[in-house]
CSV table of C-alpha atoms in Angstrom, one decimal:
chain,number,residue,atom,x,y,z
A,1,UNK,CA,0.0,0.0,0.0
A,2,UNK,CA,2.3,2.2,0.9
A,3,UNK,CA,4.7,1.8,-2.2
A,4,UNK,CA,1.1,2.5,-4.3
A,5,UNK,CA,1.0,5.6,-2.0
A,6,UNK,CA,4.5,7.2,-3.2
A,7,UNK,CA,3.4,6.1,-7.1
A,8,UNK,CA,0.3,8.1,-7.0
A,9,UNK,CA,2.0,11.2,-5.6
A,10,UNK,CA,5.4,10.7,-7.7
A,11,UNK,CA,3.6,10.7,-11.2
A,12,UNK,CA,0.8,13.3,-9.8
A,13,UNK,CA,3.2,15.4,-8.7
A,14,UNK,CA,5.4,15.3,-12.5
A,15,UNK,CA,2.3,15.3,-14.3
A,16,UNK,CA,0.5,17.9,-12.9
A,17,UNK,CA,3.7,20.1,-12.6
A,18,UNK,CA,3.7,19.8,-16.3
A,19,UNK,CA,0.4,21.3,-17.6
A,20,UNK,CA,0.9,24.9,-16.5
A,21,UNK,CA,3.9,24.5,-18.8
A,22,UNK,CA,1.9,22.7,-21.7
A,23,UNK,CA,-1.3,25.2,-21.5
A,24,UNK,CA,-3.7,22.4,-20.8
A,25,UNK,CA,-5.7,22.1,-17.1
A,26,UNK,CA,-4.2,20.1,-14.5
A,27,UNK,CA,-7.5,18.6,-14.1
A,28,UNK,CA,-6.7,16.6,-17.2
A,29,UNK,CA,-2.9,16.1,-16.1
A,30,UNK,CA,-4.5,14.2,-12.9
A,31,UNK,CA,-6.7,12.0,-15.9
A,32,UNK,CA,-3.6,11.3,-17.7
A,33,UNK,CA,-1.6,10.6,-14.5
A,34,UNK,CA,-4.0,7.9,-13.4
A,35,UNK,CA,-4.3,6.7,-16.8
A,36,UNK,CA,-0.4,6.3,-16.4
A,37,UNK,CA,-1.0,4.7,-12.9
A,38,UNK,CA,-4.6,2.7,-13.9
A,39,UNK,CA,-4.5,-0.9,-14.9
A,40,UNK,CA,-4.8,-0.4,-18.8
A,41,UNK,CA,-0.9,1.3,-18.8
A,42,UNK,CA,2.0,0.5,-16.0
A,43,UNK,CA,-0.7,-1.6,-13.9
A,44,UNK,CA,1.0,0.6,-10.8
A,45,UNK,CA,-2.7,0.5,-8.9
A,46,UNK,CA,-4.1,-2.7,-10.4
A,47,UNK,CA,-6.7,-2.0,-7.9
A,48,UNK,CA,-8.6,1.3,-8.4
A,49,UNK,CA,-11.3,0.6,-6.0
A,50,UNK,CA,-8.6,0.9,-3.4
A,51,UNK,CA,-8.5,4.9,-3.7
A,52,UNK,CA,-12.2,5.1,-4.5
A,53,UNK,CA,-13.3,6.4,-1.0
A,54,UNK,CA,-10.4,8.9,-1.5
A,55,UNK,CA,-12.3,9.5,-4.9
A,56,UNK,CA,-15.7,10.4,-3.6
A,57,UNK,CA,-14.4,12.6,-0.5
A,58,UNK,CA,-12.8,14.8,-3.1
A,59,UNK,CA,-16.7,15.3,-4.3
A,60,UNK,CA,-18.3,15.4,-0.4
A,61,UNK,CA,-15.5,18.3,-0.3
A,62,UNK,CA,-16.3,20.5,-2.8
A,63,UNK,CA,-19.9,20.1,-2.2
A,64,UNK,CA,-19.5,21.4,1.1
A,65,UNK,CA,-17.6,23.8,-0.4
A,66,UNK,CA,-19.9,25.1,-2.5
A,67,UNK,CA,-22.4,24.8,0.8
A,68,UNK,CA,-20.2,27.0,2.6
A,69,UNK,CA,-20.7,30.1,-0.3
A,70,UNK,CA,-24.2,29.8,-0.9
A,71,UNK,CA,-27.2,30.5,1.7
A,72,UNK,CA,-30.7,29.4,2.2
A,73,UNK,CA,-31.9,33.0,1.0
A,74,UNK,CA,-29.6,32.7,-2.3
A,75,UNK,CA,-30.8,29.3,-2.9
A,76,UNK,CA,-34.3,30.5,-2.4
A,77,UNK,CA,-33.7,33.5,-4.8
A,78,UNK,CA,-32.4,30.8,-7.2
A,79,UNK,CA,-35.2,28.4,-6.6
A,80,UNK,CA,-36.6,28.8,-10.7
A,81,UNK,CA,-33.6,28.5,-12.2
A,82,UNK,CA,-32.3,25.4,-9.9
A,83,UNK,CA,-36.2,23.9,-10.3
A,84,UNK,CA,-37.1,25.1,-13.2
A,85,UNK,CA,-34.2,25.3,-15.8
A,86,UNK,CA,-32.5,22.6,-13.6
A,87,UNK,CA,-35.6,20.4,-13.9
A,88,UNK,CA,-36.2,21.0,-17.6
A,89,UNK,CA,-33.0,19.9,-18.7
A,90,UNK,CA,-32.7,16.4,-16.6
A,91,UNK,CA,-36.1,15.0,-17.3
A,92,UNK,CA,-36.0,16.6,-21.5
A,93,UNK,CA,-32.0,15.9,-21.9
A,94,UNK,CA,-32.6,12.2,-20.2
A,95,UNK,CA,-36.0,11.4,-22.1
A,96,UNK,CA,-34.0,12.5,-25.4
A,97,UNK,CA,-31.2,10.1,-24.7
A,98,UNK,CA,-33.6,7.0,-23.1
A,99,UNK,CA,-35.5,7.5,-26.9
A,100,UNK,CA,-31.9,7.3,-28.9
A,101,UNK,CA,-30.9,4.5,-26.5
A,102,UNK,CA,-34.5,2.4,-27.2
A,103,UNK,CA,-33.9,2.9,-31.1
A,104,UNK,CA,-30.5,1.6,-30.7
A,105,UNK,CA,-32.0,-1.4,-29.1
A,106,UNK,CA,-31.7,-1.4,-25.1
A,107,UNK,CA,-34.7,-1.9,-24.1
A,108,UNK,CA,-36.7,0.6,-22.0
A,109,UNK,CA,-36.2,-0.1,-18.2
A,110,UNK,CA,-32.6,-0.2,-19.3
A,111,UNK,CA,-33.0,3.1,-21.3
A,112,UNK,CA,-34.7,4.5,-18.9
A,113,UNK,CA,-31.6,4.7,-16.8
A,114,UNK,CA,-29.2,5.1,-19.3
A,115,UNK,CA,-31.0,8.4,-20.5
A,116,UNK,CA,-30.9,9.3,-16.9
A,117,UNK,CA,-27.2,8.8,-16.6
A,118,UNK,CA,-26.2,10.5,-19.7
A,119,UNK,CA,-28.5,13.7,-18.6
A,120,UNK,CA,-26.0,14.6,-15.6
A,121,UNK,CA,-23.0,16.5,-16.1
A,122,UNK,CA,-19.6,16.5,-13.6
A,123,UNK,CA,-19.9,19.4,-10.6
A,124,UNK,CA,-16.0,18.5,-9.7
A,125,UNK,CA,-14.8,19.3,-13.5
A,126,UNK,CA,-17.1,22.5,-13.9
A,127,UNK,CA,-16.6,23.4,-10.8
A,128,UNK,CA,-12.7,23.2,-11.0
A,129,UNK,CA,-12.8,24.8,-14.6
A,130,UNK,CA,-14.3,27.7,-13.1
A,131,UNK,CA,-11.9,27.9,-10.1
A,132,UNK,CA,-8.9,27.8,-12.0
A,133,UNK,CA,-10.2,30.5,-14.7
A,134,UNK,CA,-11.8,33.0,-11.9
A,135,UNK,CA,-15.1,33.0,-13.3
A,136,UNK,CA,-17.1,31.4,-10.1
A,137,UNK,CA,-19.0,35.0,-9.7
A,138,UNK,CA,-19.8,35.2,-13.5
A,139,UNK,CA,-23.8,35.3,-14.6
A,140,UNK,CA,-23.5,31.8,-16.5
A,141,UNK,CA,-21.6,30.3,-13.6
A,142,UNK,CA,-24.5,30.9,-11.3
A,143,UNK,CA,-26.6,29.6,-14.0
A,144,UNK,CA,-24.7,26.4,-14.7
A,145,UNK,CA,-24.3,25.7,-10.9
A,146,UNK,CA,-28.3,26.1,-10.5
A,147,UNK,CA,-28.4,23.3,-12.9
A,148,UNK,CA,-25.8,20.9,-11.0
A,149,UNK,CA,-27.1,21.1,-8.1
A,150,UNK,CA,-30.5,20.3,-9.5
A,151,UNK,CA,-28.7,16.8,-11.5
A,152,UNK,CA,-27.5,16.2,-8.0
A,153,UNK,CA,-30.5,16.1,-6.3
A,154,UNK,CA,-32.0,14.1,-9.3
A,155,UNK,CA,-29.9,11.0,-8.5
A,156,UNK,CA,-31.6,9.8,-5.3
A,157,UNK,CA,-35.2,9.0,-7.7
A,158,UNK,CA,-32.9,7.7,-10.1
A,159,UNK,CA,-30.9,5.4,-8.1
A,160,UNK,CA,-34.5,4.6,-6.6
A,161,UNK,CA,-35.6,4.0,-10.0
A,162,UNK,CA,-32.9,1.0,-11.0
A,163,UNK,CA,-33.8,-2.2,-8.6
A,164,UNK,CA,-38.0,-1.1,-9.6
A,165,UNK,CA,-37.2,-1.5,-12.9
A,166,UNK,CA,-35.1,-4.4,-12.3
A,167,UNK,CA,-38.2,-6.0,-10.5
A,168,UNK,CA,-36.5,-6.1,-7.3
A,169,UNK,CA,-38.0,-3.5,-5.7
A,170,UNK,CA,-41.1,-4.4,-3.1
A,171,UNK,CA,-43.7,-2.2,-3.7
A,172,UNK,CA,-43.2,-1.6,-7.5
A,173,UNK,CA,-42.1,1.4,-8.8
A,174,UNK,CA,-44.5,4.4,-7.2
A,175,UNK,CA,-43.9,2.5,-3.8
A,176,UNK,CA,-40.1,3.1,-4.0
A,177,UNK,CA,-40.0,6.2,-5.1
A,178,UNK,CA,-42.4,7.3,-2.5
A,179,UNK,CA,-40.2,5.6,-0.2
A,180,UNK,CA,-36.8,6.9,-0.6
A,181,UNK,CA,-38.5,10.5,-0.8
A,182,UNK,CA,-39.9,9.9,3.1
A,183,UNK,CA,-36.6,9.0,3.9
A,184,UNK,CA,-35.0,11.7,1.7
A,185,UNK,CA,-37.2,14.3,3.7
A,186,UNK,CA,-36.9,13.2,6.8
A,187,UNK,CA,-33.2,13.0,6.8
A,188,UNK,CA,-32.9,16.4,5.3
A,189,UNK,CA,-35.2,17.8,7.7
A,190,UNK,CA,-33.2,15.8,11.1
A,191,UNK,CA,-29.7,17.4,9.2
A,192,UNK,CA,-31.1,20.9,9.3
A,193,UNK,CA,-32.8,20.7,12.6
A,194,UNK,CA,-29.7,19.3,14.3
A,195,UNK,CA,-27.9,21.6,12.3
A,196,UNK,CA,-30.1,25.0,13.6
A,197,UNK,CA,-29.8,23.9,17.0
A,198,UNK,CA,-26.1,22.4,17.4
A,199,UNK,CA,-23.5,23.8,15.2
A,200,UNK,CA,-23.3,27.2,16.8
A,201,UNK,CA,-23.0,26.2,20.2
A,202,UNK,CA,-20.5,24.0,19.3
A,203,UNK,CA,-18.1,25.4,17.6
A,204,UNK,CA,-18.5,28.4,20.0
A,205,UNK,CA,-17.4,25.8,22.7
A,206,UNK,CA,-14.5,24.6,20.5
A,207,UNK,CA,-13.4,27.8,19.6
A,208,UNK,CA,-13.2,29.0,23.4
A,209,UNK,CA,-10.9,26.4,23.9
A,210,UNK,CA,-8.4,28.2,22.0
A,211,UNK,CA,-7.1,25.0,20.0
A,212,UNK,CA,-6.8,25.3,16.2
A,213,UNK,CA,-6.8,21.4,15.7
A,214,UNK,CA,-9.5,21.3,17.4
A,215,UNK,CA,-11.7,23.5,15.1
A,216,UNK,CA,-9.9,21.8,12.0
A,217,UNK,CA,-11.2,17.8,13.8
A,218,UNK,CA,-14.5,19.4,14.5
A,219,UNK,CA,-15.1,20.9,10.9
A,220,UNK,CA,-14.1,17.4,9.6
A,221,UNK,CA,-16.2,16.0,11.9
A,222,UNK,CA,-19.3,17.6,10.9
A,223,UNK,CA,-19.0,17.5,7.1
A,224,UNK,CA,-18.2,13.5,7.2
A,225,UNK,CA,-20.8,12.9,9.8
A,226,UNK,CA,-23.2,14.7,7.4
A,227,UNK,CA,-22.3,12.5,5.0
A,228,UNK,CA,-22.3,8.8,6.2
A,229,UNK,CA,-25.6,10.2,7.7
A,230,UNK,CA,-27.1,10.7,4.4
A,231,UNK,CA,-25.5,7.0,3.0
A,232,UNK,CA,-27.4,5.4,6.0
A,233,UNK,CA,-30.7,6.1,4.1
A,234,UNK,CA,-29.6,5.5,0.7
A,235,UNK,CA,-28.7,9.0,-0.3
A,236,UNK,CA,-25.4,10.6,-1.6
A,237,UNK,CA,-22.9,11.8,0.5
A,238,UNK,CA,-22.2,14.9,-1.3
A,239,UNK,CA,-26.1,15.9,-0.1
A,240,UNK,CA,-25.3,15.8,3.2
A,241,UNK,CA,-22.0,17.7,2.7
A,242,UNK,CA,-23.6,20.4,1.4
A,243,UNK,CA,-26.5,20.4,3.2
A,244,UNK,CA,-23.6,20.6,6.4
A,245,UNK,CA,-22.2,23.7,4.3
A,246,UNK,CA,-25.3,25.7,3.8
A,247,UNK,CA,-25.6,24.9,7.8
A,248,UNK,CA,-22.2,26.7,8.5
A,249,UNK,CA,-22.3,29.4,5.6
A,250,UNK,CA,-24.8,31.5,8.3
A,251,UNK,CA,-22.2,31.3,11.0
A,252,UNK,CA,-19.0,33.8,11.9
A,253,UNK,CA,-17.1,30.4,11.6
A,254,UNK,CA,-17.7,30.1,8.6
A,255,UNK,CA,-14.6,32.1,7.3
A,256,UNK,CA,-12.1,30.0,9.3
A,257,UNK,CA,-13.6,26.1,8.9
A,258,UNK,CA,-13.1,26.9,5.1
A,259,UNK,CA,-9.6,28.6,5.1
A,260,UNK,CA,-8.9,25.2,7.4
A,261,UNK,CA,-10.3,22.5,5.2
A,262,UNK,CA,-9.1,24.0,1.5
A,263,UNK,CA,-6.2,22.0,1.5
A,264,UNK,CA,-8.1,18.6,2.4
A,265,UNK,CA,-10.7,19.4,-0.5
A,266,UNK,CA,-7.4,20.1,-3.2
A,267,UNK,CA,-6.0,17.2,-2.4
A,268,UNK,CA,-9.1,15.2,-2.4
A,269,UNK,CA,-10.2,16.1,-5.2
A,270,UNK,CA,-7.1,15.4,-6.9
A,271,UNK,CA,-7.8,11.9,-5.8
A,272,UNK,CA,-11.4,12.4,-7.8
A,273,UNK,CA,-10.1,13.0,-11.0
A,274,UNK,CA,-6.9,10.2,-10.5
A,275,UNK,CA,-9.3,7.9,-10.3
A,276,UNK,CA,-11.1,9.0,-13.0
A,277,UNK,CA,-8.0,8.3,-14.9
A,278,UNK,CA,-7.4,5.3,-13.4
A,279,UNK,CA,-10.8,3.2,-14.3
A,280,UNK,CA,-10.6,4.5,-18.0
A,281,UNK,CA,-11.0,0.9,-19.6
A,282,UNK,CA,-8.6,2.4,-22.7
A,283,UNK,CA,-8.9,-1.4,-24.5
A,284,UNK,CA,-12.5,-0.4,-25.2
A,285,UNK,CA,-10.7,2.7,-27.2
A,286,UNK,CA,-9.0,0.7,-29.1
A,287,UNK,CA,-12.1,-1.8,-29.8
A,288,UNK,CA,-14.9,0.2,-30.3
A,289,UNK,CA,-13.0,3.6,-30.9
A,290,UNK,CA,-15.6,4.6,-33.5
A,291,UNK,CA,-18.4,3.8,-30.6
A,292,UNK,CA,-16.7,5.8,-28.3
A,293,UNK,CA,-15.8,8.9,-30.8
A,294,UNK,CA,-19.1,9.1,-32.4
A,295,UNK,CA,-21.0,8.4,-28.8
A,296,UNK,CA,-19.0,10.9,-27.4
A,297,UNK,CA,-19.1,13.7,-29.9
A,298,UNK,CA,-22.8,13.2,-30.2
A,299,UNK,CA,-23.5,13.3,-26.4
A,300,UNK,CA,-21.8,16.2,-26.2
A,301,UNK,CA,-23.5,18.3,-29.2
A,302,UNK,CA,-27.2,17.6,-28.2
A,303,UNK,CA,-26.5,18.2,-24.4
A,304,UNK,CA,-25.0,21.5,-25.6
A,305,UNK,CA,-27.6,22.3,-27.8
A,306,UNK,CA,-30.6,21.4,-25.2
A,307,UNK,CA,-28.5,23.5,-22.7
A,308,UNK,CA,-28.4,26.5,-24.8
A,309,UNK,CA,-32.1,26.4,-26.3
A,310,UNK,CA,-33.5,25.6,-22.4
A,311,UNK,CA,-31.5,28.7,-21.1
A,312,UNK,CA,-32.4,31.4,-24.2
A,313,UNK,CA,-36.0,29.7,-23.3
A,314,UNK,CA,-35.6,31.2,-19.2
A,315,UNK,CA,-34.8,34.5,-21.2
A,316,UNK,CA,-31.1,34.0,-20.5
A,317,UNK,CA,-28.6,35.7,-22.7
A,318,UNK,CA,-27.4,34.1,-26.0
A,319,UNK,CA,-23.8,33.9,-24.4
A,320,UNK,CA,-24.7,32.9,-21.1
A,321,UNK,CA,-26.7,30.1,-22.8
A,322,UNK,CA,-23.3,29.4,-24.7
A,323,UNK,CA,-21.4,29.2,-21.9
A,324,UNK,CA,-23.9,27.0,-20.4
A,325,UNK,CA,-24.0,24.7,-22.7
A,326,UNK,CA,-20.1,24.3,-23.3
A,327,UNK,CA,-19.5,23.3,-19.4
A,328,UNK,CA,-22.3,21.4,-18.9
A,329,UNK,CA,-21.8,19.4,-22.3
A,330,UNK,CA,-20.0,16.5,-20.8
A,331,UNK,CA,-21.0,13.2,-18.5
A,332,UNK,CA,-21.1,13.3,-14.6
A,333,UNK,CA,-19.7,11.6,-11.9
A,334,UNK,CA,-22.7,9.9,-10.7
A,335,UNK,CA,-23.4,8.4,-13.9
A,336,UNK,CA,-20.6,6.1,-13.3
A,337,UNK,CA,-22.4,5.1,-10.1
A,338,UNK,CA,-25.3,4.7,-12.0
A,339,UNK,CA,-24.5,2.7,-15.1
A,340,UNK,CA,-22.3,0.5,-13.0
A,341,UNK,CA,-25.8,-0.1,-10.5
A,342,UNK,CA,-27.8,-0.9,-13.5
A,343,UNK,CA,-25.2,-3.2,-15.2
A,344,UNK,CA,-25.3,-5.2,-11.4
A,345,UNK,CA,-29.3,-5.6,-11.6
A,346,UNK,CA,-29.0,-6.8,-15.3
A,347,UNK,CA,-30.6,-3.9,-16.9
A,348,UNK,CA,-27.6,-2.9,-19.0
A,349,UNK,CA,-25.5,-5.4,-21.0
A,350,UNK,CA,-21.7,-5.1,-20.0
A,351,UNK,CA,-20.6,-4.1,-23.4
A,352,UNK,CA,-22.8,-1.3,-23.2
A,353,UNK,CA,-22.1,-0.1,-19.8
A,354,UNK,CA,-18.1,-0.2,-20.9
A,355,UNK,CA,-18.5,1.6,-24.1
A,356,UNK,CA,-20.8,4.5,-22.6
A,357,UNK,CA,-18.7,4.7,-19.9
């Protein structure tokens, strides 16, 4: 383990040095350094899944991240465009795709879910992209994180959605749905009471005590708490790390708890994107490259072009709606998690699930 340790941080840290210099984004020296590290090339991590938790801490960070800079009363004020546009664009973008997918002959429960999958875009690569070029405060980024946050919130029904369709589901279809939204609720609501009632008090009690580690094991302790919490009902961890962030954004603490966990959330979310790298199944490339390219490329156009007709049609600006569109034109993280859940429950063929991922 430990000589896997010094590999990843070796060929992160030459890699990642190197894009500055080669004007490309170190996010996608991190893809091409756990390419390097991934199975498919030197075989260095033969074991991907061993860094996987690493992987998905690097998303519960920068959700809480993003938690931390926004506030109930901005997320009100931004309630049409996360509901509205947001909504528009998953259930349109995925019923597009499940249609293609059907024609192409997956049938529908498997369609269903794959159109679903292919709807969400990444909130670590956007989010990142917009970090490194300074446009976070920009009209479209506002815009474009309205609609992540909406595809977020839009995996828990469709996670609900695979082992109904699979038939595994008591209850049938409705039944789950209705179930994992009464334990969606309630666990929301239990986060934000507990939330209201205990997080001021105690950091107020840990910061009397004077000790900066303190505040930093605290912080850490509340945003991973928030998150196993939500995984104990069958929702996403990210949800409950931003739901932790939004807690803490209304607090004077809320300053110091995010100047404290930066460097955790950098280097986890290096870890994301490694992985990323590191599960590319780069045989398939070489196999089905036309698949791939002409799945890719097409994915990509019609998400764009959905984007940017859905945001002229909420009266947004033609280049806001371009800008929209060009982030938001690629696959997202919790596809993978979805795609690989369907192809468990037998819903998706493994040929199928490789290619579109």
């Amino acid at each position: 383990m430990l000589e896997s340790a010094i590999a990843i941080l070796l060929v992160a840290v030459v890699i990642v040095s190197l894009a500055p210099r080669l004007k490309v984004s170190p996010v996608v020296g991190y893809l091409v350094a756990g390419a390097i590290l991934g199975p498919a090339v030197t075989g260095l991590m033969k074991r991907p899944e061993e860094v996987a938790i690493l992987a998905e801490l690097g998303v519960v960070f920068l959700l809480f991240g993003i938690g931390l800079e926004l506030s109930f009363e901005r997320l009100r004020a931004m309630r049409m465009l996360v509901f509205g546009l947001g909504g528009l664009q998953v259930l349109a973008t995925g019923a597009l795709f499940a249609l293609l997918a059907r024609l192409a002959g997956v049938g529908w429960p498997g369609a269903v879910i794959l159109g679903g999958a292919l709807a969400l875009s990444s909130t670590a690569f956007v989010l990142q992209l917009l970090a490194e070029r300074g446009e976070q405060a920009a009209r479209f980024a506002r815009v474009a994180f309205a609609i992540l946050l909406l595809q977020d919130l839009a995996v828990l029904p469709l996670l609900a959605l695979v082992p109904a369709l699979a038939g595994g589901s008591e209850g049938g279809l409705f039944g789950a749905l209705a179930r994992d939204l009464g334990w969606a609720t309630l666990a929301v609501a239990v986060t934000l009471l507990a939330g209201r009632y205990l997080l001021r008090p105690l950091f107020r009690h840990v910061a009397a005590s004077g000790h900066r580690e303190l505040l930093v094991a605290t912080a850490l302790l509340v945003v991973l708490g928030a998150a196993y919490g939500m995984t104990l009902v069958g929702l996403s961890m990210a949800l409950g790390a931003l739901l932790a962030g939004l807690l803490l954004s209304g607090t004077e603490y809320r300053h110091q708890v995010e100047a404290d966990l930066r460097p955790f959330r950098g280097l986890f979310l290096g870890f994301f994107f490694l992985y990323v790298g590191m599960t590319a199944e780069l045989e398939v490339l070489v196999v089905a490259w036309y698949w791939v390219l002409g799945g890719a490329l097409a994915l990509m156009a019609l998400k764009a072009l959905l984007l940017v007709a859905f945001c002229l049609a909420f009266r947004q600006p033609l280049a806001v709606a371009i800008s929209v569109g060009g982030y938001l034109a690629q696959g997202g993280e919790f596809a993978f998690v979805l795609l690989t859940t369907a192809g468990g429950q037998g819903l998706l063929g493994g040929a199928t699930v490789s290619v579109v991922m």
